[in-house]
Short mmCIF file of C-alpha atoms in Angstrom, two decimals:
data_model
loop_
_atom_site.label_atom_id
_atom_site.label_comp_id
_atom_site.label_asym_id
_atom_site.label_seq_id
_atom_site.Cartn_x
_atom_site.Cartn_y
_atom_site.Cartn_z
CA MET A 1441 264.40 30.74 -25.81
CA VAL A 1442 265.47 27.74 -23.77
CA ALA A 1443 265.70 24.73 -26.03
CA PHE A 1444 265.58 21.13 -24.84
CA GLY A 1445 265.93 17.92 -26.76
CA PRO A 1446 263.49 15.03 -26.36
CA LEU A 1447 262.52 14.85 -22.69
CA ARG A 1448 261.20 11.90 -20.77
CA LEU A 1449 257.79 12.45 -19.17
CA SER A 1450 259.40 11.46 -15.87
CA ALA A 1451 261.04 14.88 -15.89
CA PHE A 1452 257.69 16.27 -14.83
CA ARG A 1453 256.97 13.85 -12.00
CA VAL A 1454 257.21 14.66 -8.30
CA ARG A 1455 260.67 14.43 -6.84
CA ALA A 1456 261.65 15.18 -3.25
CA PRO A 1457 264.23 17.94 -2.96
CA SER A 1458 267.60 17.39 -1.40
CA GLY A 1459 270.17 19.91 -0.28
CA PRO A 1460 273.46 20.44 1.49
CA GLN A 1461 273.85 19.58 5.13
CA LEU A 1462 273.17 22.24 7.73
CA TRP A 1463 276.26 24.23 8.66
CA VAL A 1464 276.93 24.17 12.38
CA GLY A 1465 278.56 27.33 13.70
CA THR A 1466 280.25 25.91 16.82
CA ARG A 1467 283.51 27.70 16.13
CA ARG A 1468 281.62 30.95 15.55
CA THR A 1469 279.75 30.51 18.87
CA LEU A 1470 282.97 30.04 20.81
CA SER A 1471 284.45 33.08 19.10
CA VAL A 1472 281.46 35.22 20.07
CA GLN A 1473 281.63 34.05 23.68
CA THR A 1474 285.36 34.79 23.88
CA THR A 1475 284.94 38.23 22.29
CA ASN A 1476 282.00 38.97 24.55
CA ALA A 1477 284.14 38.32 27.64
CA GLU A 1478 287.14 40.26 26.34
CA ARG A 1479 285.26 43.35 25.13
CA LYS A 1480 282.46 43.33 27.71
CA LEU A 1481 279.87 43.65 24.98
CA LYS A 1482 276.49 45.11 25.80
CA SER A 1483 273.24 43.20 25.41
CA ALA A 1484 270.18 44.09 23.35
CA ASP A 1485 268.45 45.22 26.56
CA GLU A 1486 270.96 48.08 26.77
CA LEU A 1487 270.05 49.49 23.37
CA PRO A 1488 268.31 52.88 23.29
CA GLY A 1489 264.90 53.13 21.70
CA PRO A 1490 261.33 54.40 22.03
CA SER A 1491 258.77 53.06 24.45
CA LEU A 1492 255.59 51.51 23.10
CA GLY A 1493 253.71 54.70 24.01
CA THR A 1494 256.20 56.84 22.11
CA THR A 1495 255.94 54.57 19.08
CA LEU A 1496 252.14 54.75 19.11
CA TYR A 1497 252.33 58.54 19.44
CA TRP A 1498 254.61 58.81 16.41
CA LEU A 1499 252.54 56.45 14.31
CA PHE A 1500 249.02 57.63 15.03
CA VAL A 1501 249.34 61.18 16.42
CA LYS A 1502 252.31 62.53 14.48
CA GLY A 1503 251.15 60.72 11.31
CA TYR A 1504 254.06 58.38 10.65
CA ALA A 1505 251.83 55.30 10.20
CA ASP A 1506 252.16 55.59 6.42
CA LYS A 1507 255.55 57.33 6.56
CA ALA A 1508 257.63 54.67 8.30
CA HIS A 1509 260.47 55.41 5.88
CA LEU A 1510 260.75 58.93 7.39
CA LEU A 1511 260.40 57.61 10.92
CA GLN A 1512 263.70 55.76 10.36
CA GLY A 1513 265.48 59.11 10.13
CA VAL A 1514 263.67 60.59 13.14
CA GLN A 1515 264.67 57.67 15.32
CA LYS A 1516 268.24 57.60 14.04
CA ARG A 1517 268.68 61.26 15.01
CA LEU A 1518 267.33 60.53 18.49
CA TYR A 1519 268.99 57.21 19.27
CA GLY A 1520 271.95 56.88 16.90
CA PRO A 1521 272.54 54.35 14.09
CA ILE A 1522 271.40 51.31 16.13
CA TRP A 1523 268.31 51.18 18.35
CA ARG A 1524 265.58 48.84 19.52
CA SER A 1525 261.85 49.21 18.96
CA LYS A 1526 258.87 47.09 19.93
CA PHE A 1527 255.38 47.01 18.47
CA GLY A 1528 252.95 44.19 19.12
CA SER A 1529 254.79 40.89 18.65
CA PHE A 1530 257.65 42.62 16.83
CA ASP A 1531 260.92 43.25 18.63
CA LEU A 1532 263.29 44.92 16.18
CA VAL A 1533 266.93 45.91 16.24
CA ASN A 1534 267.16 48.78 13.76
CA VAL A 1535 270.46 49.49 11.98
CA ALA A 1536 270.77 52.68 9.93
CA SER A 1537 274.36 52.99 8.74
CA PRO A 1538 276.07 51.14 5.89
CA GLU A 1539 278.78 49.87 8.25
CA LEU A 1540 276.26 48.26 10.59
CA ILE A 1541 274.18 46.86 7.71
CA ALA A 1542 277.39 45.27 6.41
CA GLN A 1543 278.05 43.72 9.83
CA VAL A 1544 274.59 42.12 9.91
CA ILE A 1545 274.74 40.82 6.34
CA GLN A 1546 278.24 39.41 6.76
CA GLN A 1547 277.13 37.37 9.78
CA GLU A 1548 273.79 36.14 8.47
CA GLY A 1549 275.00 32.57 7.93
CA ARG A 1550 274.63 30.11 5.11
CA TYR A 1551 270.83 30.02 5.19
CA PRO A 1552 269.70 33.59 6.02
CA VAL A 1553 266.05 34.43 6.69
CA ARG A 1554 264.56 37.83 5.84
CA THR A 1555 261.78 37.61 8.37
CA GLU A 1556 259.45 34.93 9.63
CA LEU A 1557 256.04 34.72 7.96
CA PRO A 1558 254.05 32.48 10.30
CA HIS A 1559 250.72 33.36 8.66
CA TRP A 1560 252.06 32.29 5.24
CA LYS A 1561 253.27 29.03 6.78
CA GLU A 1562 249.87 28.57 8.45
CA TYR A 1563 248.14 28.92 5.07
CA ARG A 1564 250.52 26.46 3.41
CA ASP A 1565 249.88 23.92 6.19
CA LEU A 1566 246.11 24.48 5.92
CA ARG A 1567 246.16 23.62 2.21
CA GLY A 1568 248.91 20.99 2.33
CA GLN A 1569 251.13 22.99 -0.04
CA ALA A 1570 254.91 23.21 -0.36
CA TYR A 1571 256.46 26.07 1.60
CA GLY A 1572 258.35 27.84 -1.21
CA LEU A 1573 261.11 30.42 -0.88
CA HIS A 1574 259.41 32.69 1.65
CA VAL A 1575 258.55 30.02 4.20
CA SER A 1576 261.21 27.35 3.71
CA THR A 1577 264.40 27.62 5.71
CA GLY A 1578 267.77 25.89 5.92
CA PRO A 1579 268.83 23.29 3.32
CA THR A 1580 265.31 23.07 1.83
CA TRP A 1581 265.31 26.80 1.09
CA TYR A 1582 268.86 26.54 -0.29
CA GLN A 1583 267.84 23.71 -2.63
CA ILE A 1584 264.88 25.63 -4.04
CA ARG A 1585 266.93 28.79 -4.46
CA SER A 1586 269.73 26.88 -6.23
CA VAL A 1587 267.20 25.68 -8.82
CA LEU A 1588 265.59 29.10 -9.35
CA ASN A 1589 268.83 31.08 -9.67
CA PRO A 1590 270.54 29.96 -12.91
CA LYS A 1591 267.97 31.24 -15.42
CA MET A 1592 267.32 34.44 -13.45
CA LEU A 1593 270.52 35.85 -11.98
CA LYS A 1594 272.93 35.48 -14.90
CA MET A 1595 272.59 38.24 -17.49
CA LYS A 1596 273.45 35.95 -20.40
CA GLU A 1597 270.62 33.64 -19.33
CA VAL A 1598 268.15 36.54 -19.05
CA MET A 1599 268.95 38.09 -22.43
CA PRO A 1600 266.79 35.54 -24.35
CA TYR A 1601 263.75 36.95 -22.53
CA ALA A 1602 264.21 40.30 -24.34
CA PRO A 1603 261.94 39.54 -27.37
CA VAL A 1604 259.00 38.70 -25.10
CA ILE A 1605 259.62 41.80 -22.97
CA GLN A 1606 259.79 43.90 -26.14
CA GLN A 1607 256.32 42.66 -27.10
CA VAL A 1608 255.00 43.71 -23.69
CA VAL A 1609 256.70 47.13 -24.03
CA SER A 1610 255.02 47.57 -27.44
CA ASP A 1611 251.67 46.88 -25.80
CA LEU A 1612 252.51 49.43 -23.09
CA LEU A 1613 253.21 52.07 -25.74
CA GLN A 1614 249.87 51.35 -27.37
CA ARG A 1615 248.18 51.56 -23.98
CA ILE A 1616 249.83 54.93 -23.23
CA GLU A 1617 248.75 56.24 -26.64
CA LEU A 1618 245.16 55.09 -26.06
CA LEU A 1619 244.93 56.65 -22.58
CA ARG A 1620 246.60 59.85 -23.71
CA SER A 1621 244.34 60.31 -26.72
CA HIS A 1622 241.20 59.69 -24.62
CA SER A 1623 242.12 62.24 -21.96
CA GLU A 1624 240.58 65.72 -21.82
CA ASP A 1625 243.71 67.41 -23.16
CA GLN A 1626 244.69 64.37 -25.27
CA LEU A 1627 248.04 64.30 -23.50
CA THR A 1628 247.59 63.27 -19.87
CA VAL A 1629 247.83 59.75 -18.50
CA SER A 1630 246.21 59.63 -15.07
CA ASP A 1631 247.41 57.33 -12.29
CA LEU A 1632 250.46 56.20 -14.22
CA ALA A 1633 251.55 53.82 -11.45
CA ALA A 1634 248.40 51.72 -11.96
CA GLU A 1635 249.14 51.37 -15.67
CA LEU A 1636 252.77 50.47 -15.06
CA TYR A 1637 251.64 47.89 -12.49
CA LYS A 1638 249.77 46.16 -15.31
CA PHE A 1639 252.91 46.34 -17.42
CA GLY A 1640 255.01 44.81 -14.65
CA PHE A 1641 252.45 42.07 -14.09
CA GLU A 1642 252.25 41.24 -17.80
CA GLY A 1643 256.03 41.29 -18.23
CA ILE A 1644 256.97 38.91 -15.44
CA ALA A 1645 253.97 36.63 -16.09
CA SER A 1646 254.94 36.26 -19.77
CA ILE A 1647 258.31 34.87 -18.63
CA LEU A 1648 257.17 32.79 -15.66
CA PHE A 1649 254.05 31.27 -17.23
CA GLU A 1650 255.16 31.54 -20.87
CA THR A 1651 251.80 33.00 -21.83
CA ARG A 1652 250.25 36.44 -22.15
CA LEU A 1653 247.61 37.42 -19.59
CA GLY A 1654 246.21 40.47 -21.41
CA CYS A 1655 246.86 42.99 -18.61
CA LEU A 1656 247.39 45.80 -21.13
CA GLN A 1657 244.36 45.10 -23.30
CA GLN A 1658 241.44 47.51 -23.30
CA GLU A 1659 239.25 44.67 -21.99
CA ILE A 1660 241.31 42.69 -19.50
CA PRO A 1661 240.30 38.99 -19.30
CA GLU A 1662 238.26 38.06 -16.23
CA HIS A 1663 240.75 35.46 -14.93
CA THR A 1664 243.55 38.05 -15.19
CA LEU A 1665 241.56 40.63 -13.21
CA ARG A 1666 240.90 37.94 -10.61
CA PHE A 1667 244.59 37.18 -10.44
CA ILE A 1668 245.63 40.85 -10.07
CA ALA A 1669 242.97 41.49 -7.43
CA ALA A 1670 244.02 38.38 -5.48
CA VAL A 1671 247.66 39.49 -5.44
CA ASN A 1672 246.74 42.98 -4.21
CA ASN A 1673 244.37 41.62 -1.57
CA MET A 1674 246.84 39.06 -0.26
CA LEU A 1675 249.67 41.57 0.10
CA THR A 1676 247.40 44.10 1.82
CA LEU A 1677 245.86 41.54 4.17
CA SER A 1678 249.26 40.03 4.93
CA GLU A 1679 250.19 43.22 6.80
CA VAL A 1680 246.99 43.02 8.85
CA VAL A 1681 246.76 39.30 9.63
CA ILE A 1682 250.21 39.11 11.21
CA LEU A 1683 249.22 41.70 13.84
CA PHE A 1684 246.40 39.57 15.30
CA PRO A 1685 246.73 36.42 17.44
CA ARG A 1686 245.62 33.07 16.04
CA TRP A 1687 242.53 32.90 18.27
CA SER A 1688 241.10 35.85 16.32
CA ARG A 1689 240.88 33.80 13.10
CA ALA A 1690 237.31 32.71 13.88
CA VAL A 1691 236.20 36.18 15.01
CA LEU A 1692 237.70 38.69 12.58
CA PRO A 1693 237.25 38.53 8.77
CA PHE A 1694 240.89 39.16 7.82
CA TRP A 1695 242.13 35.57 7.97
CA ARG A 1696 239.26 34.23 5.85
CA ARG A 1697 239.87 36.88 3.20
CA PHE A 1698 243.63 36.23 3.34
CA VAL A 1699 243.01 32.52 2.69
CA GLU A 1700 240.61 33.32 -0.16
CA ALA A 1701 243.19 35.60 -1.79
CA TRP A 1702 245.92 32.97 -1.57
CA ASP A 1703 243.51 30.34 -2.90
CA ASN A 1704 242.84 32.50 -5.96
CA ILE A 1705 246.56 33.13 -6.55
CA TYR A 1706 247.41 29.46 -6.24
CA ASP A 1707 244.47 28.28 -8.38
CA VAL A 1708 245.30 30.59 -11.29
CA ALA A 1709 249.02 29.76 -11.07
CA GLN A 1710 248.30 26.04 -10.96
CA HIS A 1711 245.95 26.30 -13.94
CA LEU A 1712 248.50 28.17 -16.07
CA ILE A 1713 251.32 25.79 -15.15
CA ASP A 1714 249.20 22.67 -15.75
CA LYS A 1715 248.26 24.09 -19.14
CA ARG A 1716 251.95 24.45 -20.02
CA VAL A 1717 252.69 20.90 -18.79
CA ALA A 1718 249.94 19.57 -21.09
CA GLU A 1719 251.44 21.46 -24.03
CA ILE A 1720 254.90 20.03 -23.32
CA GLU A 1721 253.57 16.49 -23.01
CA ALA A 1722 251.72 16.88 -26.31
CA GLN A 1723 254.94 18.04 -27.97
CA LEU A 1724 256.83 15.09 -26.53
CA ASP A 1725 254.15 12.64 -27.64
CA GLY A 1726 254.46 14.07 -31.15
CA GLY A 1727 258.22 13.61 -31.13
CA LYS A 1728 258.85 17.36 -31.25
CA PRO A 1729 261.65 19.11 -29.36
CA VAL A 1730 260.49 21.24 -26.46
CA GLU A 1731 261.32 24.92 -26.49
CA GLY A 1732 260.41 27.43 -23.83
CA MET A 1733 261.64 29.85 -21.24
CA TYR A 1734 261.70 29.91 -17.46
CA LEU A 1735 258.77 27.62 -16.70
CA THR A 1736 259.98 25.04 -19.20
CA TYR A 1737 263.37 25.13 -17.53
CA LEU A 1738 261.87 24.54 -14.07
CA LEU A 1739 259.67 21.71 -15.28
CA SER A 1740 262.48 19.97 -17.14
CA SER A 1741 265.04 20.35 -14.36
CA ASP A 1742 263.49 17.47 -12.40
CA LYS A 1743 264.76 19.08 -9.18
CA LEU A 1744 261.50 20.47 -7.78
CA SER A 1745 258.23 18.73 -7.02
CA MET A 1746 255.18 20.04 -8.87
CA SER A 1747 253.93 21.51 -5.60
CA GLU A 1748 257.23 23.40 -5.27
CA VAL A 1749 256.96 24.60 -8.87
CA TYR A 1750 253.44 25.93 -8.26
CA ILE A 1751 254.34 27.95 -5.19
CA SER A 1752 257.78 29.05 -6.42
CA VAL A 1753 256.39 30.55 -9.63
CA ALA A 1754 253.57 32.24 -7.72
CA GLU A 1755 256.03 33.78 -5.26
CA LEU A 1756 258.38 34.91 -8.04
CA LEU A 1757 255.42 36.68 -9.60
CA LEU A 1758 254.66 38.47 -6.30
CA GLY A 1759 258.20 39.80 -6.11
CA GLY A 1760 258.55 40.62 -9.80
CA VAL A 1761 255.82 43.21 -10.30
CA ASP A 1762 256.38 46.05 -7.85
CA THR A 1763 260.10 46.57 -8.48
CA THR A 1764 259.47 47.27 -12.15
CA SER A 1765 256.24 49.24 -11.84
CA ASN A 1766 257.20 51.38 -8.84
CA THR A 1767 260.66 52.24 -10.13
CA LEU A 1768 259.42 53.17 -13.61
CA SER A 1769 256.66 55.32 -12.07
CA TRP A 1770 259.13 57.27 -9.94
CA ALA A 1771 261.67 57.49 -12.78
CA LEU A 1772 259.14 59.08 -15.14
CA TYR A 1773 257.95 61.38 -12.36
CA CYS A 1774 261.52 62.59 -11.75
CA LEU A 1775 262.27 62.96 -15.46
CA ALA A 1776 259.11 65.00 -15.98
CA ARG A 1777 260.26 67.43 -13.29
CA ASP A 1778 263.84 67.72 -14.57
CA ARG A 1779 263.96 68.70 -18.23
CA GLY A 1780 267.77 68.71 -18.34
CA VAL A 1781 268.09 65.11 -17.16
CA GLN A 1782 265.33 64.00 -19.50
CA ASP A 1783 266.98 65.69 -22.49
CA GLN A 1784 270.32 64.06 -21.69
CA LEU A 1785 268.66 60.64 -21.45
CA TYR A 1786 266.80 61.14 -24.73
CA GLN A 1787 269.98 62.20 -26.51
CA GLU A 1788 271.78 59.08 -25.32
CA VAL A 1789 268.96 56.78 -26.47
CA GLU A 1790 268.68 58.58 -29.80
CA SER A 1791 272.43 58.41 -30.43
CA VAL A 1792 272.51 54.65 -29.86
CA CYS A 1793 269.18 53.82 -31.51
CA PRO A 1794 268.28 56.55 -34.04
CA ASP A 1795 264.89 56.78 -35.74
CA ARG A 1796 263.14 54.87 -32.94
CA ARG A 1797 264.94 51.62 -33.64
CA GLU A 1798 264.10 49.13 -30.91
CA PRO A 1799 267.05 48.82 -28.52
CA THR A 1800 268.70 45.42 -28.27
CA THR A 1801 270.42 44.08 -25.17
CA GLU A 1802 273.71 45.05 -26.83
CA ASP A 1803 272.41 48.59 -27.34
CA LEU A 1804 271.55 48.82 -23.65
CA SER A 1805 275.17 48.13 -22.75
CA ARG A 1806 276.00 51.42 -24.50
CA MET A 1807 273.51 53.47 -22.49
CA PRO A 1808 275.21 54.23 -19.16
CA TYR A 1809 273.04 57.27 -18.45
CA LEU A 1810 269.88 55.17 -18.82
CA LYS A 1811 271.20 52.81 -16.16
CA ALA A 1812 272.24 55.75 -14.00
CA VAL A 1813 268.67 57.14 -14.13
CA ILE A 1814 267.30 53.82 -12.84
CA LYS A 1815 269.96 53.58 -10.12
CA GLU A 1816 269.30 57.12 -8.93
CA THR A 1817 265.56 56.43 -8.88
CA LEU A 1818 266.13 53.33 -6.75
CA ARG A 1819 268.32 55.37 -4.40
CA LEU A 1820 265.70 58.08 -3.88
CA TYR A 1821 262.76 55.68 -3.85
CA PRO A 1822 263.94 52.21 -2.77
CA VAL A 1823 261.18 49.71 -3.51
CA VAL A 1824 261.54 48.27 -0.01
CA PRO A 1825 262.50 51.11 2.40
CA GLY A 1826 263.49 48.63 5.09
CA ASN A 1827 264.45 44.97 4.93
CA GLY A 1828 264.56 42.29 7.56
CA ARG A 1829 267.20 39.77 8.60
CA PHE A 1830 266.23 37.10 11.10
CA ILE A 1831 269.35 35.66 12.69
CA SER A 1832 268.40 32.02 13.04
CA GLU A 1833 271.69 30.09 13.03
CA ASP A 1834 274.09 31.72 15.48
CA GLU A 1835 274.80 34.64 17.77
CA VAL A 1836 276.18 37.81 16.21
CA ILE A 1837 278.03 40.96 17.24
CA VAL A 1838 276.96 44.30 15.75
CA ASP A 1839 278.75 47.46 16.85
CA ASP A 1840 279.37 46.91 20.57
CA TYR A 1841 276.35 44.72 21.15
CA TRP A 1842 275.91 40.95 21.37
CA PHE A 1843 272.70 39.42 19.99
CA PRO A 1844 271.41 35.88 20.44
CA LYS A 1845 269.71 33.67 17.89
CA LYS A 1846 266.17 34.68 16.93
CA THR A 1847 267.11 38.38 16.78
CA LEU A 1848 265.20 40.26 14.08
CA PHE A 1849 267.19 43.07 12.46
CA HIS A 1850 265.59 45.88 10.49
CA LEU A 1851 267.94 47.27 7.82
CA CYS A 1852 266.95 50.91 7.28
CA HIS A 1853 267.76 51.29 3.59
CA TYR A 1854 265.77 54.48 3.02
CA THR A 1855 267.65 56.46 5.65
CA VAL A 1856 271.03 55.18 4.47
CA CYS A 1857 270.23 56.01 0.82
CA HIS A 1858 269.35 59.57 1.89
CA ASP A 1859 272.42 60.09 4.07
CA GLU A 1860 274.37 63.22 3.12
CA ALA A 1861 277.55 61.59 4.43
CA GLU A 1862 277.21 59.00 1.66
CA PHE A 1863 275.48 60.97 -1.11
CA VAL A 1864 276.10 64.67 -1.67
CA ASP A 1865 272.81 66.52 -2.27
CA ALA A 1866 271.08 63.34 -1.18
CA GLU A 1867 267.55 64.67 -1.73
CA ARG A 1868 268.25 65.72 -5.33
CA PHE A 1869 267.74 63.57 -8.43
CA VAL A 1870 271.28 63.46 -9.86
CA PRO A 1871 271.82 60.45 -12.15
CA GLY A 1872 275.23 61.78 -13.13
CA ARG A 1873 276.59 60.83 -9.70
CA TRP A 1874 276.73 57.21 -10.92
CA LEU A 1875 278.84 57.91 -14.01
CA ARG A 1876 282.55 57.39 -13.44
CA ALA A 1877 283.57 60.14 -15.86
CA GLU A 1878 281.68 62.70 -13.76
CA THR A 1879 283.18 61.85 -10.37
CA PRO A 1880 286.61 62.55 -8.86
CA GLY A 1881 288.97 59.63 -9.21
CA GLY A 1882 286.74 57.97 -11.77
CA ARG A 1883 284.42 56.32 -9.22
CA TYR A 1884 281.54 57.54 -7.08
CA GLN A 1885 282.66 57.21 -3.48
CA HIS A 1886 280.08 55.66 -1.22
CA HIS A 1887 280.03 52.68 1.09
CA PRO A 1888 279.08 49.53 -0.86
CA TYR A 1889 276.29 48.77 1.64
CA SER A 1890 274.78 52.25 1.40
CA PHE A 1891 273.01 51.27 -1.82
CA ILE A 1892 271.77 47.68 -2.15
CA PRO A 1893 268.33 48.03 -3.79
CA PHE A 1894 268.15 44.35 -4.70
CA GLY A 1895 269.76 43.05 -1.54
CA VAL A 1896 273.09 41.28 -1.43
CA GLY A 1897 274.42 37.78 -0.91
CA VAL A 1898 272.45 34.55 -1.21
CA ARG A 1899 269.22 36.36 -0.27
CA ALA A 1900 269.57 38.93 -3.06
CA CYS A 1901 266.49 39.42 -5.25
CA VAL A 1902 266.11 36.48 -7.65
CA GLY A 1903 264.48 38.63 -10.33
CA LYS A 1904 267.01 41.47 -10.28
CA ARG A 1905 268.28 40.95 -13.84
CA VAL A 1906 264.79 40.52 -15.32
CA ALA A 1907 263.56 43.67 -13.56
CA GLU A 1908 266.54 45.67 -14.85
CA LEU A 1909 265.98 44.42 -18.40
CA GLU A 1910 262.29 45.33 -18.26
CA MET A 1911 262.98 48.81 -16.87
CA HIS A 1912 265.80 49.60 -19.31
CA LEU A 1913 263.82 48.48 -22.37
CA ALA A 1914 260.62 50.22 -21.27
CA LEU A 1915 262.22 53.53 -20.28
CA SER A 1916 264.40 53.76 -23.39
CA ARG A 1917 261.45 53.20 -25.70
CA LEU A 1918 259.19 55.60 -23.81
CA MET A 1919 261.88 58.27 -24.25
CA GLN A 1920 262.03 57.51 -27.97
CA HIS A 1921 258.32 58.23 -28.37
CA TYR A 1922 257.44 60.83 -25.74
CA GLU A 1923 258.57 63.84 -23.82
CA VAL A 1924 257.02 63.62 -20.36
CA GLN A 1925 255.86 66.66 -18.42
CA PRO A 1926 254.06 67.17 -15.10
CA GLU A 1927 250.34 67.77 -15.18
CA GLU A 1928 249.58 71.49 -15.18
CA GLY A 1929 249.66 72.83 -11.62
CA ALA A 1930 250.20 69.40 -10.08
CA PRO A 1931 251.69 69.44 -6.56
CA PRO A 1932 254.68 67.23 -5.74
CA VAL A 1933 253.90 63.56 -5.14
CA GLU A 1934 255.24 62.25 -1.84
CA PRO A 1935 255.98 58.60 -1.12
CA LYS A 1936 254.21 56.57 1.55
CA THR A 1937 255.01 53.22 3.12
CA ARG A 1938 252.75 50.24 2.54
CA THR A 1939 255.48 47.66 3.13
CA LEU A 1940 256.71 48.99 -0.23
CA LEU A 1941 257.41 52.65 -0.97
CA ILE A 1942 254.55 53.79 -3.20
CA PRO A 1943 253.15 57.16 -4.36
CA ALA A 1944 250.88 58.74 -1.73
CA SER A 1945 248.77 60.29 -4.51
CA PRO A 1946 248.29 59.50 -8.21
CA ILE A 1947 251.12 60.36 -10.59
CA ASN A 1948 249.51 62.12 -13.57
CA LEU A 1949 251.88 62.97 -16.43
CA ARG A 1950 251.54 64.54 -19.86
CA PHE A 1951 253.00 62.51 -22.74
CA LEU A 1952 253.94 64.75 -25.67
CA PRO A 1953 254.74 62.82 -28.88
CA ARG A 1954 258.24 63.45 -30.18
CA ALA A 1955 258.52 64.62 -33.77
#
């Protein structure tokens, strides 16, 4: 818990953010110009890449529309590790080697941008809301990020969240038991990813809003269902809205539904936060010390306006669900299909926490194979198969090419994670590759930028440590209680791309109680 002494009510009033001054890269610009002249660098126009017709053929004739992660590899084989592709308003420079990814990241500047989200900005302007992490840029973004980081990115600050996460894991175990016992064979849990999505939603919400939403109850509360549906609708519509010009807003239904989804997300988030503010003020009026977790920290920091708190917490929720739920789904799928790996993981958990004792954060530090299973899952099934970097501050050089400001880079993580030059038997699920004792020289040799599932640098995932804690606690306790097996006769489940890498068909697994 985060404990605070008596707080003044002014700590919860609106305050305009401030931040560091914008860094001006004049010296960097001169250096690029000099290097350009000396090396005779090529321009982006000289990059190889598919025509629009070829891209449309691959997407809609060859069937890569929902397999964009595989299309990365096809295009890399044809054009090399750096190529250009255009689709609609998107003009991308694709990089698909760890060396080139490193070059982009190391030149991204002080205030990097993943990608522009003009439709999110348009919604914020429509409703007069703060921009938040995904829309803000420059010093304003830096200021917000500097407030959000401390209680999220440091492991010692995240450890106090463990008791709440354990409660959510206990509810997940009860939910698994209920679903299993009600199935035809009293063992199978159908569409496991959907159930773990509820777990991920409940886990991150319990930290961000400091309240339980009831996602894992048999009867989920109406406002929670509304919240979950709004999040799913917004993320789905976000991919569609950005493809259409602004004049289509009044003609096509997508923009209206996108606005409705965001309205529902914001309204529920605002209601939950206002409820917590009222509780804190009541405690202060009664002369009681205020205790809480992440939301209490944000409210008491006096560094964000209430509008910034509303949107920041909502956006943290959006990014905090899929990492946990997708990775756990794929991890259990892989374990079910590899009895040897599953047995080794169970033996490790049992040796550290015998007789189903709940693991503590200290116990987790003595479970290297558990962490290796999660890392290997993230390598095979990266939550985001490709990430963006929008170079907004200065020109950059990548390989032998010079790129101006406003260049959008696409970092092809999926292809790099599946590169045989970096990972031997790259298509196999081999958690042992991450254990030092099992690799020559005591360390697994791969380029540091060949595996960055949570990003790197100042744009790294804010919720990385919370997601890891949730996954480690959930997977260890599931192993304590169940042996997982594939459904009888079930075909392999392939991934598909819907911005995120998700199962193309339901993952149905059998959960056999351990003696």
